[in-house]
């Protein structure tokens, strides 16, 4: 659930995903249905998703993960390079190579 543009991107990347657009942008304004309407739409999509879960394809995941983060300044990148397994690959870029997706998520929480 989220912005209609984000939902469209998710559907393009994962064709079997169910999304619920909760708002749409119009210039500098946002159109959003009443929260109760959105809640009902989300509940209906969740019920449908649960019913379709057995037929959903499981995407193949890579054996290794690479996270490159470009910082606005080199001092922040240098500090982040002390994260276990991370290293500077440019003055403002830190890289983490790992075989565990959870390591990528954890690093992002610290950076």
mmCIF file with all atom_site columns, C-alpha atoms in Angstrom:
data_model
loop_
_atom_site.group_PDB
_atom_site.id
_atom_site.type_symbol
_atom_site.label_atom_id
_atom_site.label_alt_id
_atom_site.label_comp_id
_atom_site.label_asym_id
_atom_site.label_entity_id
_atom_site.label_seq_id
_atom_site.pdbx_PDB_ins_code
_atom_site.Cartn_x
_atom_site.Cartn_y
_atom_site.Cartn_z
_atom_site.occupancy
_atom_site.B_iso_or_equiv
_atom_site.pdbx_formal_charge
_atom_site.auth_seq_id
_atom_site.auth_comp_id
_atom_site.auth_asym_id
_atom_site.auth_atom_id
_atom_site.pdbx_PDB_model_num
ATOM 1   C CA . UNK A 1 1   ? 0.000   0.000   0.000   1.00 0.00 ? 1   UNK A CA 1
ATOM 2   C CA . UNK A 1 2   ? 1.225   3.477   -0.787  1.00 0.00 ? 2   UNK A CA 1
ATOM 3   C CA . UNK A 1 3   ? 1.545   6.110   -3.466  1.00 0.00 ? 3   UNK A CA 1
ATOM 4   C CA . UNK A 1 4   ? 0.151   5.008   -6.833  1.00 0.00 ? 4   UNK A CA 1
ATOM 5   C CA . UNK A 1 5   ? 3.532   5.517   -8.517  1.00 0.00 ? 5   UNK A CA 1
ATOM 6   C CA . UNK A 1 6   ? 5.306   3.290   -5.995  1.00 0.00 ? 6   UNK A CA 1
ATOM 7   C CA . UNK A 1 7   ? 2.574   0.671   -6.398  1.00 0.00 ? 7   UNK A CA 1
ATOM 8   C CA . UNK A 1 8   ? 3.037   0.738   -10.193 1.00 0.00 ? 8   UNK A CA 1
ATOM 9   C CA . UNK A 1 9   ? 6.803   0.291   -9.800  1.00 0.00 ? 9   UNK A CA 1
ATOM 10  C CA . UNK A 1 10  ? 6.278   -2.667  -7.457  1.00 0.00 ? 10  UNK A CA 1
ATOM 11  C CA . UNK A 1 11  ? 3.861   -4.290  -9.904  1.00 0.00 ? 11  UNK A CA 1
ATOM 12  C CA . UNK A 1 12  ? 6.327   -3.823  -12.777 1.00 0.00 ? 12  UNK A CA 1
ATOM 13  C CA . UNK A 1 13  ? 9.134   -5.412  -10.760 1.00 0.00 ? 13  UNK A CA 1
ATOM 14  C CA . UNK A 1 14  ? 7.028   -8.225  -9.267  1.00 0.00 ? 14  UNK A CA 1
ATOM 15  C CA . UNK A 1 15  ? 4.053   -8.958  -11.560 1.00 0.00 ? 15  UNK A CA 1
ATOM 16  C CA . UNK A 1 16  ? 2.333   -11.198 -8.993  1.00 0.00 ? 16  UNK A CA 1
ATOM 17  C CA . UNK A 1 17  ? 2.346   -8.634  -6.195  1.00 0.00 ? 17  UNK A CA 1
ATOM 18  C CA . UNK A 1 18  ? -0.918  -7.067  -5.077  1.00 0.00 ? 18  UNK A CA 1
ATOM 19  C CA . UNK A 1 19  ? -0.850  -3.357  -4.359  1.00 0.00 ? 19  UNK A CA 1
ATOM 20  C CA . UNK A 1 20  ? -3.309  -0.855  -2.964  1.00 0.00 ? 20  UNK A CA 1
ATOM 21  C CA . UNK A 1 21  ? -2.708  2.727   -4.050  1.00 0.00 ? 21  UNK A CA 1
ATOM 22  C CA . UNK A 1 22  ? -3.605  4.943   -1.108  1.00 0.00 ? 22  UNK A CA 1
ATOM 23  C CA . UNK A 1 23  ? -2.865  8.323   -2.666  1.00 0.00 ? 23  UNK A CA 1
ATOM 24  C CA . UNK A 1 24  ? -2.038  9.972   -5.960  1.00 0.00 ? 24  UNK A CA 1
ATOM 25  C CA . UNK A 1 25  ? -0.024  13.094  -6.667  1.00 0.00 ? 25  UNK A CA 1
ATOM 26  C CA . UNK A 1 26  ? -1.420  15.933  -8.738  1.00 0.00 ? 26  UNK A CA 1
ATOM 27  C CA . UNK A 1 27  ? 1.173   18.668  -9.092  1.00 0.00 ? 27  UNK A CA 1
ATOM 28  C CA . UNK A 1 28  ? 1.950   19.829  -5.573  1.00 0.00 ? 28  UNK A CA 1
ATOM 29  C CA . UNK A 1 29  ? -1.238  18.288  -4.184  1.00 0.00 ? 29  UNK A CA 1
ATOM 30  C CA . UNK A 1 30  ? -2.179  14.784  -3.108  1.00 0.00 ? 30  UNK A CA 1
ATOM 31  C CA . UNK A 1 31  ? -5.526  13.049  -3.505  1.00 0.00 ? 31  UNK A CA 1
ATOM 32  C CA . UNK A 1 32  ? -6.249  10.423  -0.880  1.00 0.00 ? 32  UNK A CA 1
ATOM 33  C CA . UNK A 1 33  ? -9.486  8.532   -0.209  1.00 0.00 ? 33  UNK A CA 1
ATOM 34  C CA . UNK A 1 34  ? -10.969 8.474   3.281   1.00 0.00 ? 34  UNK A CA 1
ATOM 35  C CA . UNK A 1 35  ? -8.955  6.258   5.673   1.00 0.00 ? 35  UNK A CA 1
ATOM 36  C CA . UNK A 1 36  ? -11.884 3.835   6.093   1.00 0.00 ? 36  UNK A CA 1
ATOM 37  C CA . UNK A 1 37  ? -12.047 3.317   2.327   1.00 0.00 ? 37  UNK A CA 1
ATOM 38  C CA . UNK A 1 38  ? -8.305  2.682   2.222   1.00 0.00 ? 38  UNK A CA 1
ATOM 39  C CA . UNK A 1 39  ? -8.535  0.251   5.156   1.00 0.00 ? 39  UNK A CA 1
ATOM 40  C CA . UNK A 1 40  ? -11.264 -1.758  3.403   1.00 0.00 ? 40  UNK A CA 1
ATOM 41  C CA . UNK A 1 41  ? -9.222  -1.876  0.189   1.00 0.00 ? 41  UNK A CA 1
ATOM 42  C CA . UNK A 1 42  ? -6.132  -3.068  2.053   1.00 0.00 ? 42  UNK A CA 1
ATOM 43  C CA . UNK A 1 43  ? -8.107  -5.740  3.902   1.00 0.00 ? 43  UNK A CA 1
ATOM 44  C CA . UNK A 1 44  ? -9.621  -7.002  0.639   1.00 0.00 ? 44  UNK A CA 1
ATOM 45  C CA . UNK A 1 45  ? -6.206  -7.138  -1.035  1.00 0.00 ? 45  UNK A CA 1
ATOM 46  C CA . UNK A 1 46  ? -4.732  -8.997  1.941   1.00 0.00 ? 46  UNK A CA 1
ATOM 47  C CA . UNK A 1 47  ? -7.531  -11.583 1.818   1.00 0.00 ? 47  UNK A CA 1
ATOM 48  C CA . UNK A 1 48  ? -6.905  -12.066 -1.897  1.00 0.00 ? 48  UNK A CA 1
ATOM 49  C CA . UNK A 1 49  ? -3.133  -12.302 -1.374  1.00 0.00 ? 49  UNK A CA 1
ATOM 50  C CA . UNK A 1 50  ? -3.508  -14.963 1.305   1.00 0.00 ? 50  UNK A CA 1
ATOM 51  C CA . UNK A 1 51  ? -5.736  -16.958 -1.022  1.00 0.00 ? 51  UNK A CA 1
ATOM 52  C CA . UNK A 1 52  ? -3.163  -16.751 -3.823  1.00 0.00 ? 52  UNK A CA 1
ATOM 53  C CA . UNK A 1 53  ? -0.017  -17.408 -1.785  1.00 0.00 ? 53  UNK A CA 1
ATOM 54  C CA . UNK A 1 54  ? 0.353   -21.078 -2.727  1.00 0.00 ? 54  UNK A CA 1
ATOM 55  C CA . UNK A 1 55  ? 0.433   -20.248 -6.446  1.00 0.00 ? 55  UNK A CA 1
ATOM 56  C CA . UNK A 1 56  ? 2.826   -17.307 -6.120  1.00 0.00 ? 56  UNK A CA 1
ATOM 57  C CA . UNK A 1 57  ? 6.270   -17.866 -7.607  1.00 0.00 ? 57  UNK A CA 1
ATOM 58  C CA . UNK A 1 58  ? 9.201   -17.533 -5.259  1.00 0.00 ? 58  UNK A CA 1
ATOM 59  C CA . UNK A 1 59  ? 11.776  -15.178 -6.772  1.00 0.00 ? 59  UNK A CA 1
ATOM 60  C CA . UNK A 1 60  ? 15.284  -16.505 -6.974  1.00 0.00 ? 60  UNK A CA 1
ATOM 61  C CA . UNK A 1 61  ? 17.656  -14.598 -4.748  1.00 0.00 ? 61  UNK A CA 1
ATOM 62  C CA . UNK A 1 62  ? 21.339  -14.070 -5.442  1.00 0.00 ? 62  UNK A CA 1
ATOM 63  C CA . UNK A 1 63  ? 23.987  -15.892 -3.421  1.00 0.00 ? 63  UNK A CA 1
ATOM 64  C CA . UNK A 1 64  ? 25.730  -12.633 -2.535  1.00 0.00 ? 64  UNK A CA 1
ATOM 65  C CA . UNK A 1 65  ? 24.623  -9.061  -1.939  1.00 0.00 ? 65  UNK A CA 1
ATOM 66  C CA . UNK A 1 66  ? 26.451  -5.799  -2.585  1.00 0.00 ? 66  UNK A CA 1
ATOM 67  C CA . UNK A 1 67  ? 25.406  -2.555  -0.971  1.00 0.00 ? 67  UNK A CA 1
ATOM 68  C CA . UNK A 1 68  ? 27.007  0.683   -2.145  1.00 0.00 ? 68  UNK A CA 1
ATOM 69  C CA . UNK A 1 69  ? 26.023  3.848   -0.293  1.00 0.00 ? 69  UNK A CA 1
ATOM 70  C CA . UNK A 1 70  ? 27.110  7.254   -1.512  1.00 0.00 ? 70  UNK A CA 1
ATOM 71  C CA . UNK A 1 71  ? 27.250  9.788   1.295   1.00 0.00 ? 71  UNK A CA 1
ATOM 72  C CA . UNK A 1 72  ? 26.897  13.531  0.947   1.00 0.00 ? 72  UNK A CA 1
ATOM 73  C CA . UNK A 1 73  ? 30.279  14.078  2.515   1.00 0.00 ? 73  UNK A CA 1
ATOM 74  C CA . UNK A 1 74  ? 33.419  12.055  2.923   1.00 0.00 ? 74  UNK A CA 1
ATOM 75  C CA . UNK A 1 75  ? 33.464  12.279  6.721   1.00 0.00 ? 75  UNK A CA 1
ATOM 76  C CA . UNK A 1 76  ? 30.197  10.355  6.996   1.00 0.00 ? 76  UNK A CA 1
ATOM 77  C CA . UNK A 1 77  ? 31.476  7.773   4.518   1.00 0.00 ? 77  UNK A CA 1
ATOM 78  C CA . UNK A 1 78  ? 34.693  7.375   6.502   1.00 0.00 ? 78  UNK A CA 1
ATOM 79  C CA . UNK A 1 79  ? 32.715  6.819   9.717   1.00 0.00 ? 79  UNK A CA 1
ATOM 80  C CA . UNK A 1 80  ? 30.438  4.275   8.011   1.00 0.00 ? 80  UNK A CA 1
ATOM 81  C CA . UNK A 1 81  ? 33.458  2.379   6.714   1.00 0.00 ? 81  UNK A CA 1
ATOM 82  C CA . UNK A 1 82  ? 34.121  1.156   10.250  1.00 0.00 ? 82  UNK A CA 1
ATOM 83  C CA . UNK A 1 83  ? 30.931  -0.897  10.114  1.00 0.00 ? 83  UNK A CA 1
ATOM 84  C CA . UNK A 1 84  ? 31.915  -4.602  10.220  1.00 0.00 ? 84  UNK A CA 1
ATOM 85  C CA . UNK A 1 85  ? 32.595  -5.842  6.690   1.00 0.00 ? 85  UNK A CA 1
ATOM 86  C CA . UNK A 1 86  ? 32.299  -2.397  5.085   1.00 0.00 ? 86  UNK A CA 1
ATOM 87  C CA . UNK A 1 87  ? 35.041  -0.549  3.226   1.00 0.00 ? 87  UNK A CA 1
ATOM 88  C CA . UNK A 1 88  ? 35.577  2.739   1.448   1.00 0.00 ? 88  UNK A CA 1
ATOM 89  C CA . UNK A 1 89  ? 35.600  2.389   -2.333  1.00 0.00 ? 89  UNK A CA 1
ATOM 90  C CA . UNK A 1 90  ? 35.679  6.157   -2.983  1.00 0.00 ? 90  UNK A CA 1
ATOM 91  C CA . UNK A 1 91  ? 35.942  9.240   -0.802  1.00 0.00 ? 91  UNK A CA 1
ATOM 92  C CA . UNK A 1 92  ? 32.175  9.286   -0.364  1.00 0.00 ? 92  UNK A CA 1
ATOM 93  C CA . UNK A 1 93  ? 31.157  5.666   -1.097  1.00 0.00 ? 93  UNK A CA 1
ATOM 94  C CA . UNK A 1 94  ? 31.070  2.722   1.299   1.00 0.00 ? 94  UNK A CA 1
ATOM 95  C CA . UNK A 1 95  ? 30.606  -0.847  0.108   1.00 0.00 ? 95  UNK A CA 1
ATOM 96  C CA . UNK A 1 96  ? 29.365  -3.899  1.945   1.00 0.00 ? 96  UNK A CA 1
ATOM 97  C CA . UNK A 1 97  ? 29.609  -7.343  0.325   1.00 0.00 ? 97  UNK A CA 1
ATOM 98  C CA . UNK A 1 98  ? 27.826  -10.134 2.150   1.00 0.00 ? 98  UNK A CA 1
ATOM 99  C CA . UNK A 1 99  ? 26.094  -13.442 1.612   1.00 0.00 ? 99  UNK A CA 1
ATOM 100 C CA . UNK A 1 100 ? 23.265  -12.552 4.025   1.00 0.00 ? 100 UNK A CA 1
ATOM 101 C CA . UNK A 1 101 ? 20.425  -10.179 3.131   1.00 0.00 ? 101 UNK A CA 1
ATOM 102 C CA . UNK A 1 102 ? 19.923  -9.382  6.799   1.00 0.00 ? 102 UNK A CA 1
ATOM 103 C CA . UNK A 1 103 ? 23.416  -7.839  6.861   1.00 0.00 ? 103 UNK A CA 1
ATOM 104 C CA . UNK A 1 104 ? 22.315  -5.335  4.205   1.00 0.00 ? 104 UNK A CA 1
ATOM 105 C CA . UNK A 1 105 ? 19.205  -4.415  6.189   1.00 0.00 ? 105 UNK A CA 1
ATOM 106 C CA . UNK A 1 106 ? 21.190  -4.071  9.410   1.00 0.00 ? 106 UNK A CA 1
ATOM 107 C CA . UNK A 1 107 ? 23.836  -1.850  7.786   1.00 0.00 ? 107 UNK A CA 1
ATOM 108 C CA . UNK A 1 108 ? 21.139  0.429   6.410   1.00 0.00 ? 108 UNK A CA 1
ATOM 109 C CA . UNK A 1 109 ? 19.774  0.909   9.921   1.00 0.00 ? 109 UNK A CA 1
ATOM 110 C CA . UNK A 1 110 ? 23.166  2.193   11.080  1.00 0.00 ? 110 UNK A CA 1
ATOM 111 C CA . UNK A 1 111 ? 24.015  4.357   8.064   1.00 0.00 ? 111 UNK A CA 1
#
